[in-house]
Coordinates of C-alpha atoms and ligand atoms in Angstrom, one line a residue:
X1 CA -3.9 11.8 42.0
X2 CA -3.4 15.2 40.5
X3 CA 0.2 16.0 40.2
X4 CA 1.6 15.2 36.8
X5 CA 5.0 13.9 36.0
X6 CA 5.5 16.7 33.4
X7 CA 5.1 19.6 35.8
X8 CA 8.7 20.6 35.1
X9 CA 8.8 21.7 31.5
X10 CA 11.2 19.7 29.5
X11 CA 12.5 21.0 26.2
X12 CA 12.6 18.5 23.4
X13 CA 13.9 19.0 19.8
X14 CA 17.3 18.5 18.3
X15 CA 19.0 20.2 21.4
X16 CA 18.3 17.1 23.5
X17 CA 21.5 15.1 24.2
X18 CA 21.7 12.7 21.3
X19 CA 22.5 9.5 23.3
X20 CA 21.1 6.2 24.4
X21 CA 21.0 6.5 28.2
X22 CA 19.6 3.8 30.4
X23 CA 19.0 5.1 34.0
X24 CA 16.5 2.4 35.0
X25 CA 15.1 -0.8 33.7
X26 CA 12.3 -0.2 31.2
X27 CA 9.7 0.7 32.5
X28 CA 11.2 2.7 35.3
X29 CA 9.2 3.6 38.4
X30 CA 7.7 6.8 37.0
X31 CA 6.7 5.1 33.7
X32 CA 5.2 2.3 35.7
X33 CA 3.1 4.8 37.6
X34 CA 1.7 6.3 34.4
X35 CA 1.1 2.9 32.9
X36 CA -0.9 2.0 36.0
X37 CA -3.0 5.1 35.6
X38 CA -3.4 4.3 31.9
X39 CA -4.7 0.9 32.7
X40 CA -7.3 2.4 35.0
X41 CA -8.3 5.4 32.8
X42 CA -7.8 4.5 29.2
X43 CA -9.8 1.9 27.2
X44 CA -7.9 -1.4 26.9
X45 CA -8.3 -1.4 23.1
X46 CA -5.8 1.4 22.9
X47 CA -2.5 -0.5 23.2
X48 CA 1.1 0.6 23.5
X49 CA 4.3 -0.9 22.2
X50 CA 7.0 0.9 24.3
X51 CA 6.2 0.9 28.1
X52 CA 7.5 4.3 28.9
X53 CA 6.0 7.7 29.9
X54 CA 7.5 10.0 27.2
X55 CA 8.4 13.5 28.3
X56 CA 10.6 14.8 25.5
X57 CA 11.9 13.8 22.1
X58 CA 14.0 15.2 19.3
X59 CA 16.7 14.4 16.8
X60 CA 16.9 10.6 17.2
X61 CA 15.8 10.1 20.8
X62 CA 12.8 9.8 23.0
X63 CA 13.3 10.6 26.7
X64 CA 11.1 9.1 29.4
X65 CA 10.0 10.3 32.8
X66 CA 12.7 8.3 34.5
X67 CA 15.4 10.0 32.5
X68 CA 16.0 7.1 30.1
X69 CA 16.9 8.2 26.6
X70 CA 15.8 5.8 23.9
X71 CA 17.0 5.7 20.3
X72 CA 13.9 6.2 18.1
X73 CA 13.7 3.9 15.1
X74 CA 9.9 4.3 14.7
X75 CA 9.1 8.1 14.3
X76 CA 5.7 7.5 15.9
X77 CA 4.9 5.3 12.8
X78 CA 6.6 7.5 10.1
X79 CA 5.2 10.7 11.5
X80 CA 8.2 12.7 12.8
X81 CA 10.2 12.6 9.6
X82 CA 11.4 16.2 10.2
X83 CA 12.3 15.2 13.8
X84 CA 10.3 15.7 17.0
X85 CA 9.8 19.4 17.9
X86 CA 11.6 20.4 14.8
X87 CA 12.6 24.1 15.4
X88 CA 10.9 25.2 12.2
X89 CA 7.7 23.5 13.3
X90 CA 7.9 24.8 16.9
X91 CA 8.3 28.3 15.7
X92 CA 5.5 28.2 13.1
X93 CA 3.1 26.5 15.6
X94 CA 3.9 29.0 18.3
X95 CA 3.3 31.9 16.0
X96 CA 0.0 30.5 14.7
X97 CA -1.3 29.5 18.1
X98 CA -0.8 33.1 19.2
X99 CA -2.7 34.5 16.2
X100 CA -5.7 32.2 16.0
X101 CA -6.4 28.5 16.7
X102 CA -9.5 27.9 14.7
X103 CA -12.2 29.5 12.6
X104 CA -13.3 26.4 10.7
X105 CA -12.1 26.7 7.1
X106 CA -15.7 26.1 5.9
X107 CA -16.8 29.2 7.8
X108 CA -13.8 31.7 7.4
X109 CA -11.0 30.6 5.1
X110 CA -7.4 31.4 6.0
X111 CA -4.1 31.4 4.1
X112 CA -2.3 28.5 5.7
X113 CA -4.9 25.9 4.3
X114 CA -4.6 27.4 0.8
X115 CA -0.8 27.4 1.0
X116 CA -0.7 23.8 2.1
X117 CA -3.0 22.9 -0.9
X118 CA -0.8 24.8 -3.2
X119 CA 2.3 23.0 -1.9
X120 CA 0.7 19.6 -2.2
X121 CA -0.5 20.4 -5.8
X122 CA 3.1 21.4 -6.6
X123 CA 4.9 18.5 -4.9
X124 CA 2.8 15.5 -5.8
X125 CA 3.7 13.5 -9.0
X126 CA 2.4 14.8 -12.4
X127 CA 2.2 18.2 -13.9
X128 CA -1.5 18.1 -14.7
X129 CA -3.9 20.6 -13.0
X130 CA -4.4 19.6 -9.3
X131 CA -6.5 20.5 -6.3
X132 CA -6.4 19.4 -2.7
X133 CA -8.7 19.1 0.3
X134 CA -7.5 18.8 3.9
X135 CA -8.6 16.5 6.7
X136 CA -7.5 15.2 10.1
X137 CA -6.2 11.7 9.7
X138 CA -5.1 9.2 7.2
X139 CA -8.3 7.2 7.4
X140 CA -10.4 10.4 6.9
X141 CA -8.3 11.2 3.8
X142 CA -8.9 7.7 2.4
X143 CA -12.6 7.9 3.1
X144 CA -12.8 11.2 1.2
X145 CA -10.7 9.9 -1.7
X146 CA -13.3 7.2 -2.1
X147 CA -16.2 9.6 -1.9
X148 CA -14.6 11.8 -4.6
X149 CA -13.9 8.9 -6.9
X150 CA -17.5 7.6 -6.5
X151 CA -19.0 11.0 -7.3
X152 CA -16.6 11.5 -10.3
X153 CA -17.3 8.1 -11.9
X154 CA -20.9 7.6 -10.8
X155 CA -19.8 4.0 -9.9
X156 CA -19.7 2.4 -6.4
X157 CA -17.2 -0.5 -6.2
X158 CA -13.7 -0.1 -4.7
X159 CA -10.8 -2.5 -5.0
X160 CA -8.2 -2.8 -2.3
X161 CA -5.4 -5.4 -2.1
X162 CA -4.2 -8.3 0.1
X163 CA -2.1 -7.0 3.0
X164 CA -3.5 -3.5 2.6
X165 CA -3.9 -1.1 5.5
X166 CA -6.0 2.0 5.1
X167 CA -7.2 2.8 8.6
X168 CA -9.7 2.0 11.3
X169 CA -12.9 3.8 10.4
X170 CA -15.8 1.7 9.0
X171 CA -15.0 2.2 5.3
X172 CA -11.3 2.0 5.9
X173 CA -11.6 -1.2 8.0
X174 CA -13.4 -2.7 5.0
X175 CA -10.4 -1.7 2.9
X176 CA -7.9 -3.0 5.4
X177 CA -7.0 -6.6 5.0
X178 CA -5.9 -7.9 8.4
X179 CA -8.6 -9.1 10.7
X180 CA -6.8 -9.1 14.1
X181 CA -6.5 -6.6 15.6
X182 CA -8.0 -4.1 13.1
X183 CA -11.4 -5.6 12.2
X184 CA -12.2 -8.6 14.3
X185 CA -15.6 -8.1 15.9
X186 CA -16.1 -4.6 14.5
X187 CA -18.3 -5.5 11.5
X188 CA -20.5 -5.2 9.5
X189 CA -18.2 -3.3 7.2
X190 CA -18.9 -0.9 4.4
X191 CA -20.2 -2.6 1.2
X192 CA -18.9 -2.6 -2.4
X193 CA -15.3 -3.2 -1.3
X194 CA -13.4 -6.0 -3.1
X195 CA -10.0 -7.4 -2.6
X196 CA -7.4 -8.3 -5.2
X197 CA -4.0 -10.1 -4.9
X198 CA -1.0 -7.9 -4.6
X199 CA 2.6 -8.4 -5.7
X200 CA 4.7 -9.8 -2.8
X201 CA 7.8 -11.1 -4.5
X202 CA 9.3 -12.8 -1.5
X203 CA 6.2 -15.0 -1.2
X204 CA 4.7 -15.3 -4.6
X205 CA 7.8 -15.3 -6.8
X206 CA 5.9 -13.6 -9.6
X207 CA 7.2 -10.8 -11.8
X208 CA 5.4 -7.5 -11.7
X209 CA 3.7 -8.2 -15.0
X210 CA 2.6 -11.7 -13.9
X211 CA 1.2 -10.3 -10.6
X212 CA -0.5 -7.5 -12.4
X213 CA -2.2 -9.9 -14.8
X214 CA -3.4 -12.0 -11.9
X215 CA -4.8 -9.0 -10.1
X216 CA -6.4 -7.5 -13.2
X217 CA -8.1 -10.8 -13.9
X218 CA -9.7 -10.9 -10.5
X219 CA -10.8 -7.2 -10.7
X220 CA -12.1 -7.6 -14.2
X221 CA -14.0 -10.9 -13.6
X222 CA -15.1 -10.5 -10.0
X223 CA -16.0 -6.8 -10.0
X224 CA -16.0 -5.5 -13.6
X225 CA -14.6 -2.2 -14.7
X226 CA -18.0 -0.7 -15.4
X227 CA -18.9 -1.0 -11.7
X228 CA -15.5 0.1 -10.4
X229 CA -15.0 3.7 -9.1
X230 CA -11.5 3.3 -7.7
X231 CA -8.5 1.1 -7.1
X232 CA -6.6 2.0 -3.9
X233 CA -3.1 0.8 -3.1
X234 CA -0.1 1.8 -1.0
X235 CA 2.9 2.0 -3.3
X236 CA 4.9 0.2 -0.6
X237 CA 2.4 -1.6 1.7
X238 CA 3.1 -0.4 5.2
X239 CA 1.3 -2.2 8.1
X240 CA 1.1 -5.3 5.8
X241 CA 4.8 -5.8 6.0
X242 CA 6.7 -3.1 4.0
X243 CA 5.9 -5.1 0.9
X244 CA 7.6 -3.6 -2.2
X245 CA 5.7 -4.7 -5.3
X246 CA 7.8 -6.2 -8.1
X247 CA 8.8 -3.8 -10.9
X248 CA 6.0 -3.0 -13.3
X249 CA 3.2 -4.1 -11.1
X250 CA 2.0 -0.6 -10.0
X251 CA 2.4 0.8 -13.5
X252 CA 0.4 -2.0 -15.1
X253 CA -2.4 -1.6 -12.5
X254 CA -2.5 2.2 -13.0
X255 CA -2.5 1.9 -16.8
X256 CA -5.4 -0.5 -16.6
X257 CA -7.3 1.9 -14.4
X258 CA -6.7 4.8 -16.9
X259 CA -7.8 2.6 -19.8
X260 CA -11.0 1.7 -18.0
X261 CA -12.0 5.0 -16.5
X262 CA -11.2 3.9 -12.9
X263 CA -9.7 6.3 -10.5
X264 CA -6.3 5.1 -9.3
X265 CA -5.7 6.2 -5.7
X266 CA -2.2 5.9 -4.2
X267 CA -2.4 5.8 -0.4
X268 CA 0.9 7.5 0.5
X269 CA -0.1 8.1 4.1
X270 CA 2.9 6.2 5.3
X271 CA 5.2 6.4 2.3
X272 CA 4.8 10.2 1.6
X273 CA 7.1 13.1 2.5
X274 CA 10.6 12.0 1.8
X275 CA 10.3 8.7 3.8
X276 CA 11.2 6.5 0.8
X277 CA 14.0 8.7 -0.5
X278 CA 11.7 10.5 -2.9
X279 CA 9.1 13.1 -1.9
X280 CA 6.4 10.5 -2.8
X281 CA 7.0 6.8 -3.3
X282 CA 4.9 6.9 -6.5
X283 CA 7.9 8.6 -8.2
X284 CA 10.0 5.5 -7.5
X285 CA 7.7 3.3 -9.5
X286 CA 7.0 5.8 -12.4
X287 CA 3.3 6.1 -11.6
X288 CA 1.2 9.3 -11.6
X289 CA -1.8 8.6 -9.4
X290 CA -5.2 10.3 -10.1
X291 CA -5.6 10.9 -6.4
X292 CA -3.0 10.6 -3.6
X293 CA -3.8 10.5 0.1
X294 CA -1.3 11.9 2.6
X295 CA -1.1 12.3 6.4
X296 CA 1.5 10.9 8.8
X297 CA 4.7 12.7 7.8
X298 CA 3.0 15.9 6.6
X299 CA 3.1 18.1 9.7
X300 CA 5.9 17.1 12.0
X301 CA 3.4 15.3 14.4
X302 CA 0.4 17.6 14.2
X303 CA -2.8 15.9 12.9
X304 CA -3.3 16.8 9.3
X305 CA -4.2 14.8 6.1
X306 CA -5.0 15.5 2.5
X307 CA -6.4 14.3 -0.7
X308 CA -4.6 15.7 -3.7
X309 CA -5.3 14.9 -7.4
X310 CA -6.6 15.7 -10.8
X311 CA -8.6 19.0 -10.6
X312 CA -11.5 17.6 -12.6
X313 CA -11.8 14.6 -10.2
X314 CA -11.3 16.7 -7.1
X315 CA -14.0 19.1 -8.3
X316 CA -16.6 16.4 -8.9
X317 CA -18.3 16.6 -5.5
X318 CA -20.9 19.4 -5.2
X319 CA -20.3 22.5 -3.2
X320 CA -20.5 21.6 0.5
X321 CA -20.0 17.9 -0.1
X322 CA -16.5 17.8 1.4
X323 CA -15.2 19.1 4.7
X324 CA -15.2 18.7 8.4
X325 CA -15.0 20.9 11.5
X326 CA -11.3 20.6 12.0
X327 CA -10.0 19.7 8.6
X328 CA -7.0 21.8 7.8
X329 CA -6.7 23.3 11.3
X330 CA -4.6 26.5 11.1
X331 CA -2.0 25.2 13.6
X332 CA -1.6 21.9 11.7
X333 CA -1.3 23.8 8.4
X334 CA 1.4 26.1 9.9
X335 CA 3.2 22.9 11.0
X336 CA 2.8 21.4 7.5
X337 CA 4.2 24.4 5.8
X338 CA 7.2 24.5 8.2
X339 CA 7.7 20.7 7.6
X340 CA 7.5 21.0 3.9
X341 CA 10.2 23.8 4.1
X342 CA 12.3 21.3 6.1
X343 CA 11.8 18.5 3.6
X344 CA 12.7 20.8 0.7
X345 CA 15.5 22.9 2.1
X346 CA 17.2 20.7 4.8
X347 CA 18.1 17.9 2.4
X348 CA 15.8 15.4 4.0
X349 CA 15.0 13.5 0.8
X350 CA 18.7 12.8 0.3
X351 CA 19.0 12.0 4.0
X352 CA 16.3 9.4 3.8
X353 CA 18.3 7.7 1.0
X354 CA 21.5 7.8 3.1
X355 CA 19.7 6.3 6.1
X356 CA 18.2 3.6 3.9
X357 CA 21.6 2.6 2.5
X358 CA 23.0 2.3 6.0
X359 CA 20.0 0.2 7.2
X360 CA 20.0 -2.1 4.2
X361 CA 23.8 -2.6 4.3
X362 CA 23.8 -3.5 8.0
X363 CA 20.8 -5.7 7.8
X364 CA 22.2 -7.6 4.8
X365 CA 25.4 -8.2 6.7
X366 CA 23.3 -9.7 9.5
X367 CA 21.2 -11.7 7.0
X368 CA 24.4 -13.2 5.4
X369 CA 25.2 -14.9 8.8
X370 CA 21.6 -15.6 10.0
X371 CA 19.2 -17.6 7.9
X372 CA 16.3 -16.5 10.1
X373 CA 16.4 -13.2 8.4
X374 CA 14.5 -14.1 5.2
X375 CA 14.4 -10.8 3.4
X376 CA 15.7 -7.3 3.8
X377 CA 13.6 -4.8 1.7
X378 CA 12.4 -1.3 1.4
X379 CA 13.2 2.1 -0.1
X380 CA 14.9 5.0 1.7
X381 CA 14.3 5.2 5.4
X382 CA 11.4 2.7 5.2
X383 CA 13.2 -0.7 5.6
X384 CA 12.0 -4.1 6.8
X385 CA 13.5 -7.3 8.0
X386 CA 11.2 -10.3 7.5
X387 CA 11.9 -13.2 9.8
X388 CA 11.3 -16.8 8.8
X389 CA 12.0 -20.3 10.0
X390 CA 15.5 -21.1 8.8
X391 CA 15.6 -22.5 5.3
X392 CA 11.9 -21.8 4.6
X393 CA 9.6 -18.8 3.9
X394 CA 7.4 -19.7 6.9
X395 CA 6.8 -16.6 9.0
X396 CA 8.4 -16.5 12.4
X397 CA 6.3 -13.8 14.3
X398 CA 7.6 -14.9 17.7
X399 CA 11.1 -14.0 16.6
X400 CA 10.2 -10.6 15.3
X401 CA 8.3 -9.8 18.5
X402 CA 11.2 -11.0 20.6
X403 CA 13.7 -8.9 18.7
X404 CA 11.6 -5.8 19.1
X405 CA 11.0 -6.5 22.8
X406 CA 14.6 -7.1 23.6
X407 CA 15.6 -3.9 21.6
X408 CA 13.1 -1.8 23.5
X409 CA 14.4 -3.2 26.8
X410 CA 17.9 -2.0 25.7
X411 CA 16.6 1.4 24.9
X412 CA 15.8 1.2 21.2
X413 CA 12.3 1.9 19.9
X414 CA 11.6 -0.8 17.3
X415 CA 8.3 -1.6 15.7
X416 CA 6.9 -4.7 14.0
X417 CA 4.4 -5.1 11.2
X418 CA 3.2 -7.6 8.7
X419 CA 0.1 -9.6 8.0
X420 CA 1.9 -12.5 9.7
X421 CA 3.5 -10.2 12.3
X422 CA 7.0 -11.5 11.4
X423 CA 8.4 -8.2 10.1
X424 CA 10.6 -5.7 12.0
X425 CA 10.3 -2.3 10.5
X426 CA 12.8 0.6 10.6
X427 CA 11.4 4.1 10.3
X428 CA 13.9 6.4 11.9
X429 CA 13.3 10.1 12.0
X430 CA 15.3 11.7 9.2
X431 CA 16.9 13.9 11.9
X432 CA 18.7 10.9 13.5
X433 CA 22.5 11.0 13.4
X434 CA 24.6 8.3 11.9
X435 CA 26.1 7.4 15.3
X436 CA 22.7 6.8 16.9
X437 CA 21.5 4.8 13.9
X438 CA 24.6 2.6 14.1
X439 CA 24.2 2.2 17.8
X440 CA 20.5 1.3 17.4
X441 CA 21.4 -1.3 14.8
X442 CA 24.1 -2.7 17.1
X443 CA 21.5 -3.2 19.8
X444 CA 19.1 -4.9 17.3
X445 CA 21.8 -7.2 16.0
X446 CA 22.8 -8.1 19.6
X447 CA 19.2 -8.8 20.5
X448 CA 18.8 -11.1 17.5
X449 CA 22.0 -13.0 18.3
X450 CA 20.9 -13.6 21.9
X451 CA 17.5 -15.1 20.9
X452 CA 17.9 -18.7 19.8
Ligands
PLP501 C1 -1.6 4.9 9.1 C2 -2.2 4.7 7.7 C3 -3.5 5.1 7.5 C4 -4.4 5.6 8.5 O1 -4.0 6.8 9.0 P1 -4.6 7.4 10.4 O2 -4.0 8.8 10.5 O3 -4.1 6.4 11.5 O4 -6.0 7.4 10.3 C5 -4.0 4.9 6.2 N1 -3.2 4.4 5.2 C6 -1.9 4.1 5.4 C7 -1.1 3.6 4.3 C8 -1.4 4.2 6.7 O5 -0.1 3.8 6.9

């Protein structure tokens, strides 16, 4: 079949009616039609969480082909922090698309790429001299951070942590902790990757100092600093369950790295760009990473990623050693510059904190009356609810999945995460209104109540 369900242009962005509107059951007939085509045409390995055909989005809603308007508490996994089809982004992208769409920065440089690098060098933590390189995806940024650290140190080993998620390419699968669905059957994985225990206060009960001592002992005894190029960690672990390390853990690890000539890489692909109530989560923990990887929130939905860090480390690779055909695409760079303007001038860092306070407050109220909600945690607009069997810390994945499913059926996009799959995560766009956020939380609370 050739006609498409989007033949009538639909305008998204903040002008969309900001309401939850259920016209059909989800999925409605038009969404079902697309999902049937998807099943025929798209590889089964590419899954989906919300069974709709999206046609427009903006502010705090996603609209489907059947006219349903869903409250968005996921931001396409922390990507549309500035809001879908943010007017600044739409304007910049339109202008750039009309000027030129690609030259390849390695062939003919252009200003947008350089301006994004300058902005990242300015915005990331630390006032040392910095440089940046741009790529297409979070995984690609992580791959390049490891390449750079290896070249700089002349060492090979890399340490990642329990519950880590760094992507789906071969090296980043090796760095990622969880087997199913990310790694199972896809090996062999890249070598010289080692895993250390992280700080997960809800489950290990350790202080930051205790957890750091435990991790450093593993790193020191099982890898050895003289072999170690880099330690990579998400300041708040994302896919692994929005795990917030205990105070002092990250600082102790980063200080050990500095003392041992090991490059400390903060993977801020999910936590970056105002998400956590700071421009970068590293700031919340008082750490200044040697290298920082960014992607997701950087460009309002366009594919862009970066490695930013100490100029001497970034300059270690030989000329021509870094790059890629599309890395730093001019349209994606225009979107990033417009997004950065929005983050800096539209009060989005403060907005993330307000959203976070609302989320935590409401979830803690629910927790006070429901012992299945084991822990509420997070920073800014990156908040998680971890579900357990009442009176224990045993994960209850079935409950988290049921809450997400029931919320989606009622028109609220809600995602899960966690090594044990028992965490519901809240990542609303920072453009969501208080009213929609409240209504979304009402729906989630009601869904939880109904499941016994
Ligand atoms: C999503 C994510 C990645 C991978 O990014 P892609 O753009 O999907 O390749 C890497 N690290 C973290 C922390 C992430 O959340």
